[in-house]
PDB file of C-alpha atoms in Angstrom:
ATOM      1  CA  VAL A  11       7.855 -27.705  56.787  1.00  0.00           C
ATOM      2  CA  ILE A  12       8.351 -23.712  57.203  1.00  0.00           C
ATOM      3  CA  HIS A  13       9.231 -21.650  54.424  1.00  0.00           C
ATOM      4  CA  LEU A  14      10.897 -18.839  55.897  1.00  0.00           C
ATOM      5  CA  TYR A  15       9.721 -15.562  53.397  1.00  0.00           C
ATOM      6  CA  ALA A  16      11.411 -12.613  54.713  1.00  0.00           C
ATOM      7  CA  PHE A  17      12.022 -10.694  57.997  1.00  0.00           C
ATOM      8  CA  VAL A  18      10.742  -7.545  59.356  1.00  0.00           C
ATOM      9  CA  GLN A  19      10.271  -5.428  62.129  1.00  0.00           C
ATOM     10  CA  GLY A  20       7.057  -2.887  62.423  1.00  0.00           C
ATOM     11  CA  LEU A  21       4.334  -5.388  60.937  1.00  0.00           C
ATOM     12  CA  ARG A  22       0.969  -4.734  60.765  1.00  0.00           C
ATOM     13  CA  GLU A  23      -1.047  -7.774  59.814  1.00  0.00           C
ATOM     14  CA  LEU A  24      -0.217 -10.475  57.755  1.00  0.00           C
ATOM     15  CA  GLU A  25      -2.460 -12.542  55.038  1.00  0.00           C
ATOM     16  CA  ALA A  26      -3.768 -15.445  55.499  1.00  0.00           C
ATOM     17  CA  GLY A  27      -1.713 -18.820  55.493  1.00  0.00           C
ATOM     18  CA  LEU A  28       1.197 -16.585  56.651  1.00  0.00           C
ATOM     19  CA  GLN A  29       2.873 -16.555  60.258  1.00  0.00           C
ATOM     20  CA  ALA A  30       5.073 -14.434  62.892  1.00  0.00           C
ATOM     21  CA  ARG A  31       7.993 -16.101  64.482  1.00  0.00           C
ATOM     22  CA  PRO A  32       9.508 -13.337  66.631  1.00  0.00           C
ATOM     23  CA  PHE A  33      13.129 -13.303  67.529  1.00  0.00           C
ATOM     24  CA  GLY A  34      13.183 -10.188  69.716  1.00  0.00           C
ATOM     25  CA  ALA A  35      13.183  -7.033  67.852  1.00  0.00           C
ATOM     26  CA  VAL A  36      12.930  -9.174  64.174  1.00  0.00           C
ATOM     27  CA  VAL A  37      10.366 -10.721  63.004  1.00  0.00           C
ATOM     28  CA  ALA A  38      10.689 -14.122  60.976  1.00  0.00           C
ATOM     29  CA  VAL A  39       7.401 -13.963  58.038  1.00  0.00           C
ATOM     30  CA  VAL A  40       7.151 -17.815  57.773  1.00  0.00           C
ATOM     31  CA  GLY A  41       4.120 -19.838  56.025  1.00  0.00           C
ATOM     32  CA  PRO A  42       3.460 -24.400  56.284  1.00  0.00           C
ATOM     33  CA  GLU A  43       3.740 -24.783  52.703  1.00  0.00           C
ATOM     34  CA  GLU A  44       6.698 -24.718  49.501  1.00  0.00           C
ATOM     35  CA  PRO A  45       5.872 -22.461  47.670  1.00  0.00           C
ATOM     36  CA  ASP A  46       6.942 -21.963  44.340  1.00  0.00           C
ATOM     37  CA  PRO A  47       9.897 -18.641  43.261  1.00  0.00           C
ATOM     38  CA  LEU A  48       6.915 -16.744  42.094  1.00  0.00           C
ATOM     39  CA  ARG A  49       4.748 -16.718  44.832  1.00  0.00           C
ATOM     40  CA  HIS A  50       7.838 -16.399  47.293  1.00  0.00           C
ATOM     41  CA  GLY A  51       8.237 -13.372  45.746  1.00  0.00           C
ATOM     42  CA  LEU A  52       4.689 -11.776  45.607  1.00  0.00           C
ATOM     43  CA  VAL A  53       4.297 -12.762  49.705  1.00  0.00           C
ATOM     44  CA  VAL A  54       7.619 -10.693  50.021  1.00  0.00           C
ATOM     45  CA  GLU A  55       6.071  -8.281  47.943  1.00  0.00           C
ATOM     46  CA  GLY A  56       2.686  -7.922  49.938  1.00  0.00           C
ATOM     47  CA  LEU A  57       4.753  -7.175  53.468  1.00  0.00           C
ATOM     48  CA  LEU A  58       5.784  -3.641  51.652  1.00  0.00           C
ATOM     49  CA  ASP A  59       2.715  -2.847  52.430  1.00  0.00           C
ATOM     50  CA  ARG A  60       2.168  -4.277  55.865  1.00  0.00           C
ATOM     51  CA  ALA A  61       5.582  -3.921  57.950  1.00  0.00           C
ATOM     52  CA  ASP A  62       8.094  -0.599  57.991  1.00  0.00           C
ATOM     53  CA  ALA A  63      11.048  -2.700  57.195  1.00  0.00           C
ATOM     54  CA  VAL A  64      11.052  -5.850  54.706  1.00  0.00           C
ATOM     55  CA  LEU A  65      14.374  -7.708  54.177  1.00  0.00           C
ATOM     56  CA  PRO A  66      13.348 -10.462  51.857  1.00  0.00           C
ATOM     57  CA  VAL A  67      14.948 -13.663  52.228  1.00  0.00           C
ATOM     58  CA  ARG A  68      16.270 -15.755  49.003  1.00  0.00           C
ATOM     59  CA  PHE A  69      13.406 -18.633  47.848  1.00  0.00           C
ATOM     60  CA  GLY A  70      15.008 -21.785  49.165  1.00  0.00           C
ATOM     61  CA  GLU A  71      15.256 -20.988  52.683  1.00  0.00           C
ATOM     62  CA  ARG A  72      13.164 -24.411  54.708  1.00  0.00           C
ATOM     63  CA  PHE A  73      13.169 -25.750  58.109  1.00  0.00           C
ATOM     64  CA  ALA A  74      12.217 -28.766  59.040  1.00  0.00           C
ATOM     65  CA  GLY A  75      10.610 -27.372  62.607  1.00  0.00           C
ATOM     66  CA  ASP A  76      11.252 -24.315  64.858  1.00  0.00           C
ATOM     67  CA  ASP A  77      13.692 -25.309  66.363  1.00  0.00           C
ATOM     68  CA  GLU A  78      15.810 -25.686  63.269  1.00  0.00           C
ATOM     69  CA  LEU A  79      14.496 -22.457  62.202  1.00  0.00           C
ATOM     70  CA  ALA A  80      15.455 -20.782  65.533  1.00  0.00           C
ATOM     71  CA  GLY A  81      19.053 -22.451  65.226  1.00  0.00           C
ATOM     72  CA  ALA A  82      19.331 -20.606  62.310  1.00  0.00           C
ATOM     73  CA  VAL A  83      18.363 -17.359  63.170  1.00  0.00           C
ATOM     74  CA  THR A  84      20.111 -16.474  66.373  1.00  0.00           C
ATOM     75  CA  PRO A  85      23.286 -16.623  65.741  1.00  0.00           C
ATOM     76  CA  ARG A  86      22.114 -13.946  62.864  1.00  0.00           C
ATOM     77  CA  LEU A  87      20.243 -11.337  65.288  1.00  0.00           C
ATOM     78  CA  GLU A  88      22.223  -8.946  65.137  1.00  0.00           C
ATOM     79  CA  ALA A  89      23.199  -8.884  61.394  1.00  0.00           C
ATOM     80  CA  LEU A  90      19.669  -9.516  61.006  1.00  0.00           C
ATOM     81  CA  GLU A  91      18.471  -6.362  62.772  1.00  0.00           C
ATOM     82  CA  ARG A  92      21.143  -4.035  61.642  1.00  0.00           C
ATOM     83  CA  GLN A  93      20.243  -4.688  57.972  1.00  0.00           C
ATOM     84  CA  LEU A  94      16.335  -4.056  58.848  1.00  0.00           C
ATOM     85  CA  GLY A  95      17.811  -0.514  60.199  1.00  0.00           C
ATOM     86  CA  HIS A  96      19.266   0.156  56.847  1.00  0.00           C
ATOM     87  CA  VAL A  97      16.408  -0.708  54.542  1.00  0.00           C
ATOM     88  CA  SER A  98      13.405   0.883  57.158  1.00  0.00           C
ATOM     89  CA  GLY A  99      11.322   2.571  55.275  1.00  0.00           C
ATOM     90  CA  CYS A 100      12.436   1.755  51.960  1.00  0.00           C
ATOM     91  CA  VAL A 101      11.867   0.106  48.769  1.00  0.00           C
ATOM     92  CA  GLU A 102      14.251  -0.791  46.282  1.00  0.00           C
ATOM     93  CA  VAL A 103      14.105   1.045  42.759  1.00  0.00           C
ATOM     94  CA  GLY A 104      16.210  -0.657  39.636  1.00  0.00           C
ATOM     95  CA  VAL A 105      17.295   0.652  36.794  1.00  0.00           C
ATOM     96  CA  ARG A 106      18.964  -1.348  33.741  1.00  0.00           C
ATOM     97  CA  ILE A 107      20.657   0.057  30.917  1.00  0.00           C
ATOM     98  CA  VAL A 108      18.971  -1.676  27.681  1.00  0.00           C
ATOM     99  CA  PRO A 109      21.733  -2.294  25.075  1.00  0.00           C
ATOM    100  CA  ARG A 110      21.125  -0.992  21.866  1.00  0.00           C
ATOM    101  CA  ARG A 111      20.501  -3.228  18.998  1.00  0.00           C
ATOM    102  CA  GLU A 112      22.146  -1.025  16.219  1.00  0.00           C
ATOM    103  CA  ALA A 113      25.347  -0.831  18.034  1.00  0.00           C
ATOM    104  CA  SER A 114      25.139  -4.645  18.650  1.00  0.00           C
ATOM    105  CA  GLU A 115      24.365  -5.511  15.213  1.00  0.00           C
ATOM    106  CA  SER A 116      27.075  -3.108  13.871  1.00  0.00           C
ATOM    107  CA  GLU A 117      29.560  -5.077  11.951  1.00  0.00           C
ATOM    108  CA  ASP A 118      32.178  -2.125  12.207  1.00  0.00           C
ATOM    109  CA  GLY A 119      34.155  -2.498  14.948  1.00  0.00           C
ATOM    110  CA  ALA A 120      35.456   0.477  15.648  1.00  0.00           C
ATOM    111  CA  ALA A 121      31.680   1.762  15.897  1.00  0.00           C
ATOM    112  CA  TYR A 122      30.840  -0.505  18.439  1.00  0.00           C
ATOM    113  CA  MET A 123      33.089   0.166  20.309  1.00  0.00           C
ATOM    114  CA  ARG A 124      32.657   3.454  20.092  1.00  0.00           C
ATOM    115  CA  ALA A 125      29.131   3.075  20.995  1.00  0.00           C
ATOM    116  CA  ARG A 126      30.047   1.152  23.589  1.00  0.00           C
ATOM    117  CA  LEU A 127      32.287   3.724  25.549  1.00  0.00           C
ATOM    118  CA  LEU A 128      29.745   6.394  24.915  1.00  0.00           C
ATOM    119  CA  GLU A 129      26.839   3.985  26.645  1.00  0.00           C
ATOM    120  CA  GLN A 130      29.444   3.392  29.653  1.00  0.00           C
ATOM    121  CA  VAL A 131      30.039   6.676  30.383  1.00  0.00           C
ATOM    122  CA  ALA A 132      26.609   8.186  29.856  1.00  0.00           C
ATOM    123  CA  ALA A 133      26.019   4.936  32.574  1.00  0.00           C
ATOM    124  CA  ASP A 134      28.488   6.121  35.032  1.00  0.00           C
ATOM    125  CA  GLU A 135      27.353   9.756  35.339  1.00  0.00           C
ATOM    126  CA  LEU A 136      23.393   8.328  35.761  1.00  0.00           C
ATOM    127  CA  HIS A 137      24.305   6.231  38.180  1.00  0.00           C
ATOM    128  CA  ARG A 138      26.695   8.919  40.095  1.00  0.00           C
ATOM    129  CA  GLU A 139      23.665  11.273  40.292  1.00  0.00           C
ATOM    130  CA  LEU A 140      20.944   8.878  41.288  1.00  0.00           C
ATOM    131  CA  ALA A 141      23.352   7.322  44.420  1.00  0.00           C
ATOM    132  CA  THR A 142      23.098  10.752  45.452  1.00  0.00           C
ATOM    133  CA  ARG A 143      19.910  10.976  45.449  1.00  0.00           C
ATOM    134  CA  ALA A 144      19.410   7.059  47.598  1.00  0.00           C
ATOM    135  CA  ARG A 145      20.303   5.726  50.685  1.00  0.00           C
ATOM    136  CA  ASP A 146      22.281   3.385  49.465  1.00  0.00           C
ATOM    137  CA  SER A 147      23.028   1.544  46.021  1.00  0.00           C
ATOM    138  CA  VAL A 148      24.600  -0.956  44.318  1.00  0.00           C
ATOM    139  CA  ARG A 149      26.133  -1.326  40.734  1.00  0.00           C
ATOM    140  CA  THR A 150      27.333  -4.190  38.212  1.00  0.00           C
ATOM    141  CA  SER A 151      28.354  -3.633  34.646  1.00  0.00           C
ATOM    142  CA  ARG A 152      24.515  -2.783  33.260  1.00  0.00           C
ATOM    143  CA  ASP A 153      21.836  -2.683  36.611  1.00  0.00           C
ATOM    144  CA  ALA A 154      21.953  -0.978  39.467  1.00  0.00           C
ATOM    145  CA  GLY A 155      19.696  -0.944  42.337  1.00  0.00           C
ATOM    146  CA  TYR A 156      18.936   1.945  44.619  1.00  0.00           C
ATOM    147  CA  LEU A 157      17.632   2.256  48.446  1.00  0.00           C
ATOM    148  CA  VAL A 158      15.158   5.117  47.845  1.00  0.00           C
ATOM    149  CA  ALA A 159      12.610   6.316  50.986  1.00  0.00           C
ATOM    150  CA  ARG A 160       9.138   5.338  49.920  1.00  0.00           C
ATOM    151  CA  SER A 161       8.478   9.254  50.160  1.00  0.00           C
ATOM    152  CA  ASP A 162      10.981   9.738  47.633  1.00  0.00           C
ATOM    153  CA  VAL A 163      10.109   7.118  44.919  1.00  0.00           C
ATOM    154  CA  ASP A 164       8.257   9.606  42.864  1.00  0.00           C
ATOM    155  CA  GLY A 165      10.692  12.019  43.032  1.00  0.00           C
ATOM    156  CA  PHE A 166      13.760   9.386  42.410  1.00  0.00           C
ATOM    157  CA  SER A 167      11.323   8.395  39.396  1.00  0.00           C
ATOM    158  CA  VAL A 168      11.225  12.019  37.980  1.00  0.00           C
ATOM    159  CA  ALA A 169      14.986  12.224  38.741  1.00  0.00           C
ATOM    160  CA  VAL A 170      15.594   9.065  36.161  1.00  0.00           C
ATOM    161  CA  GLU A 171      13.345  10.568  33.555  1.00  0.00           C
ATOM    162  CA  ARG A 172      14.917  14.003  33.824  1.00  0.00           C
ATOM    163  CA  LEU A 173      18.722  12.994  33.899  1.00  0.00           C
ATOM    164  CA  LEU A 174      17.674  10.152  31.004  1.00  0.00           C
ATOM    165  CA  ALA A 175      16.163  13.339  28.279  1.00  0.00           C
ATOM    166  CA  SER A 176      19.692  15.269  29.593  1.00  0.00           C
ATOM    167  CA  ASN A 177      21.643  11.409  28.030  1.00  0.00           C
ATOM    168  CA  PRO A 178      20.831  10.564  24.049  1.00  0.00           C
ATOM    169  CA  ALA A 179      23.096   7.704  24.936  1.00  0.00           C
ATOM    170  CA  LEU A 180      20.895   5.581  27.145  1.00  0.00           C
ATOM    171  CA  ASP A 181      18.025   3.032  27.388  1.00  0.00           C
ATOM    172  CA  VAL A 182      16.929   2.959  30.620  1.00  0.00           C
ATOM    173  CA  LEU A 183      14.393  -0.190  32.003  1.00  0.00           C
ATOM    174  CA  CYS A 184      13.368   1.168  35.362  1.00  0.00           C
ATOM    175  CA  THR A 185      11.597  -1.271  37.364  1.00  0.00           C
ATOM    176  CA  GLY A 186      10.185  -1.221  40.837  1.00  0.00           C
ATOM    177  CA  PRO A 187       9.344   0.004  43.847  1.00  0.00           C
ATOM    178  CA  TRP A 188      10.933  -3.663  44.664  1.00  0.00           C
ATOM    179  CA  ALA A 189      11.330  -5.086  48.186  1.00  0.00           C
ATOM    180  CA  PRO A 190      15.027  -4.527  49.015  1.00  0.00           C
ATOM    181  CA  TYR A 191      16.465  -7.762  47.367  1.00  0.00           C
ATOM    182  CA  SER A 192      20.082  -6.091  46.774  1.00  0.00           C
ATOM    183  CA  PHE A 193      20.423  -4.916  49.883  1.00  0.00           C
ATOM    184  CA  ALA A 194      19.810  -8.074  52.201  1.00  0.00           C
ATOM    185  CA  ALA A 195      22.903 -10.066  52.417  1.00  0.00           C
ATOM    186  CA  ALA A 196      23.329 -13.121  53.122  1.00  0.00           C
ATOM    187  CA  THR A 197      24.505 -13.063  56.591  1.00  0.00           C
TER     188      THR A 197
ATOM    189  CA  VAL B   9       5.766  -6.341  27.578  1.00  0.00           C
ATOM    190  CA  ARG B  10       5.628  -4.574  31.151  1.00  0.00           C
ATOM    191  CA  ASP B  11       3.909  -7.372  32.670  1.00  0.00           C
ATOM    192  CA  GLU B  12       6.391 -10.148  31.451  1.00  0.00           C
ATOM    193  CA  VAL B  13       9.431  -7.924  32.181  1.00  0.00           C
ATOM    194  CA  THR B  14       8.027  -7.517  35.787  1.00  0.00           C
ATOM    195  CA  LEU B  15       7.423 -11.265  36.264  1.00  0.00           C
ATOM    196  CA  VAL B  16      10.423 -12.134  34.966  1.00  0.00           C
ATOM    197  CA  GLU B  17      12.897  -9.448  36.580  1.00  0.00           C
ATOM    198  CA  LEU B  18      10.590 -10.843  40.365  1.00  0.00           C
ATOM    199  CA  VAL B  19      11.675 -14.892  39.749  1.00  0.00           C
ATOM    200  CA  ASP B  20      15.327 -13.701  39.168  1.00  0.00           C
ATOM    201  CA  ARG B  21      15.740 -11.682  42.135  1.00  0.00           C
ATOM    202  CA  VAL B  22      13.691 -14.282  44.690  1.00  0.00           C
ATOM    203  CA  LEU B  23      16.230 -16.665  43.483  1.00  0.00           C
ATOM    204  CA  ASN B  24      19.688 -14.805  43.524  1.00  0.00           C
ATOM    205  CA  LYS B  25      19.090 -12.454  46.045  1.00  0.00           C
ATOM    206  CA  GLY B  26      17.852 -11.712  49.722  1.00  0.00           C
ATOM    207  CA  VAL B  27      19.270 -13.168  52.840  1.00  0.00           C
ATOM    208  CA  VAL B  28      20.223 -16.713  53.150  1.00  0.00           C
ATOM    209  CA  VAL B  29      20.434 -18.397  57.448  1.00  0.00           C
ATOM    210  CA  THR B  30      21.126 -21.810  56.128  1.00  0.00           C
ATOM    211  CA  GLY B  31      24.643 -22.719  55.455  1.00  0.00           C
ATOM    212  CA  ASP B  32      23.244 -24.353  51.883  1.00  0.00           C
ATOM    213  CA  ILE B  33      20.252 -23.263  49.635  1.00  0.00           C
ATOM    214  CA  THR B  34      19.887 -24.948  46.469  1.00  0.00           C
ATOM    215  CA  LEU B  35      22.404 -27.641  45.120  1.00  0.00           C
ATOM    216  CA  SER B  36      24.728 -25.745  43.161  1.00  0.00           C
ATOM    217  CA  VAL B  37      27.139 -26.733  40.562  1.00  0.00           C
ATOM    218  CA  ALA B  38      30.414 -23.855  40.513  1.00  0.00           C
ATOM    219  CA  ASP B  39      28.135 -21.408  42.171  1.00  0.00           C
ATOM    220  CA  VAL B  40      25.438 -21.850  39.498  1.00  0.00           C
ATOM    221  CA  ASP B  41      21.869 -22.857  41.599  1.00  0.00           C
ATOM    222  CA  LEU B  42      20.040 -25.784  39.761  1.00  0.00           C
ATOM    223  CA  VAL B  43      16.823 -24.043  39.647  1.00  0.00           C
ATOM    224  CA  TYR B  44      17.984 -21.190  38.401  1.00  0.00           C
ATOM    225  CA  VAL B  45      19.778 -23.495  35.647  1.00  0.00           C
ATOM    226  CA  GLY B  46      16.371 -24.997  35.285  1.00  0.00           C
ATOM    227  CA  LEU B  47      14.505 -21.304  35.281  1.00  0.00           C
ATOM    228  CA  ARG B  48      16.809 -19.862  32.202  1.00  0.00           C
ATOM    229  CA  LEU B  49      16.402 -23.643  30.275  1.00  0.00           C
ATOM    230  CA  LEU B  50      13.098 -23.164  30.345  1.00  0.00           C
ATOM    231  CA  LEU B  51      12.561 -19.679  29.967  1.00  0.00           C
ATOM    232  CA  ALA B  52      14.880 -20.486  26.845  1.00  0.00           C
ATOM    233  CA  SER B  53      12.937 -23.734  25.858  1.00  0.00           C
ATOM    234  CA  ALA B  54       9.567 -21.166  25.722  1.00  0.00           C
ATOM    235  CA  ALA B  55      11.145 -18.274  23.617  1.00  0.00           C
ATOM    236  CA  THR B  56      12.342 -21.072  21.196  1.00  0.00           C
ATOM    237  CA  LEU B  57       8.757 -22.683  21.072  1.00  0.00           C
ATOM    238  CA  GLU B  58       7.876 -18.989  20.081  1.00  0.00           C
ATOM    239  CA  GLY B  59      10.283 -18.443  17.264  1.00  0.00           C
ATOM    240  CA  GLU B  60       9.365 -21.717  16.127  1.00  0.00           C
ATOM    241  CA  ALA B  61       5.696 -20.619  16.120  1.00  0.00           C
ATOM    242  CA  GLU B  62       5.998 -17.678  13.936  1.00  0.00           C
TER     243      GLU B  62
END
């Protein structure tokens, strides 16, 4: 069995137990064992320091052998190469809006709606500002992911803190830097 | 607390996001991956146990 962890470019080294399978300019990082989801995640995060571009693969992509792997990867090489170019040199920073307890436990419906509205307006503003600093961004209602150049991660964190200081309506959980899962689309 | 958040976040990411190069990745019911459902149940039961212990 071959388990697929990620596609990479500019791979410098590989931790023991993993193998590189090149498909032209795209390299698939695979392993002979089936890991649990946590192990899969740790391997992918570990690649961030070892390659220029890391495109994470969702957990559960397994193949009977090299032929099956090639059959799945080869038709998608163009899309994979494009996505690798997009995330090259970047990591993902996650920003999650944490709902306020007092608002959700309030029995006053109008007060609850007011708090939700304030949160929404503040979250929109935060996202607008952060999106201008990032190469790319994705957002669902309370979760946002930002594709940030490695060299700008510290600057980005400072920007988040500065914006939060001027936004008392928001509680935010900032996570990362992660491998850019949110910018790795199904092909 | 911070490490626990990171761990859950990490597992959540590998199960829900990332490139897919095969048609079917896991068995799913109504587009919800069973692996993920299983994980949520596990987390829920751990939280319940914790609540009962207190």
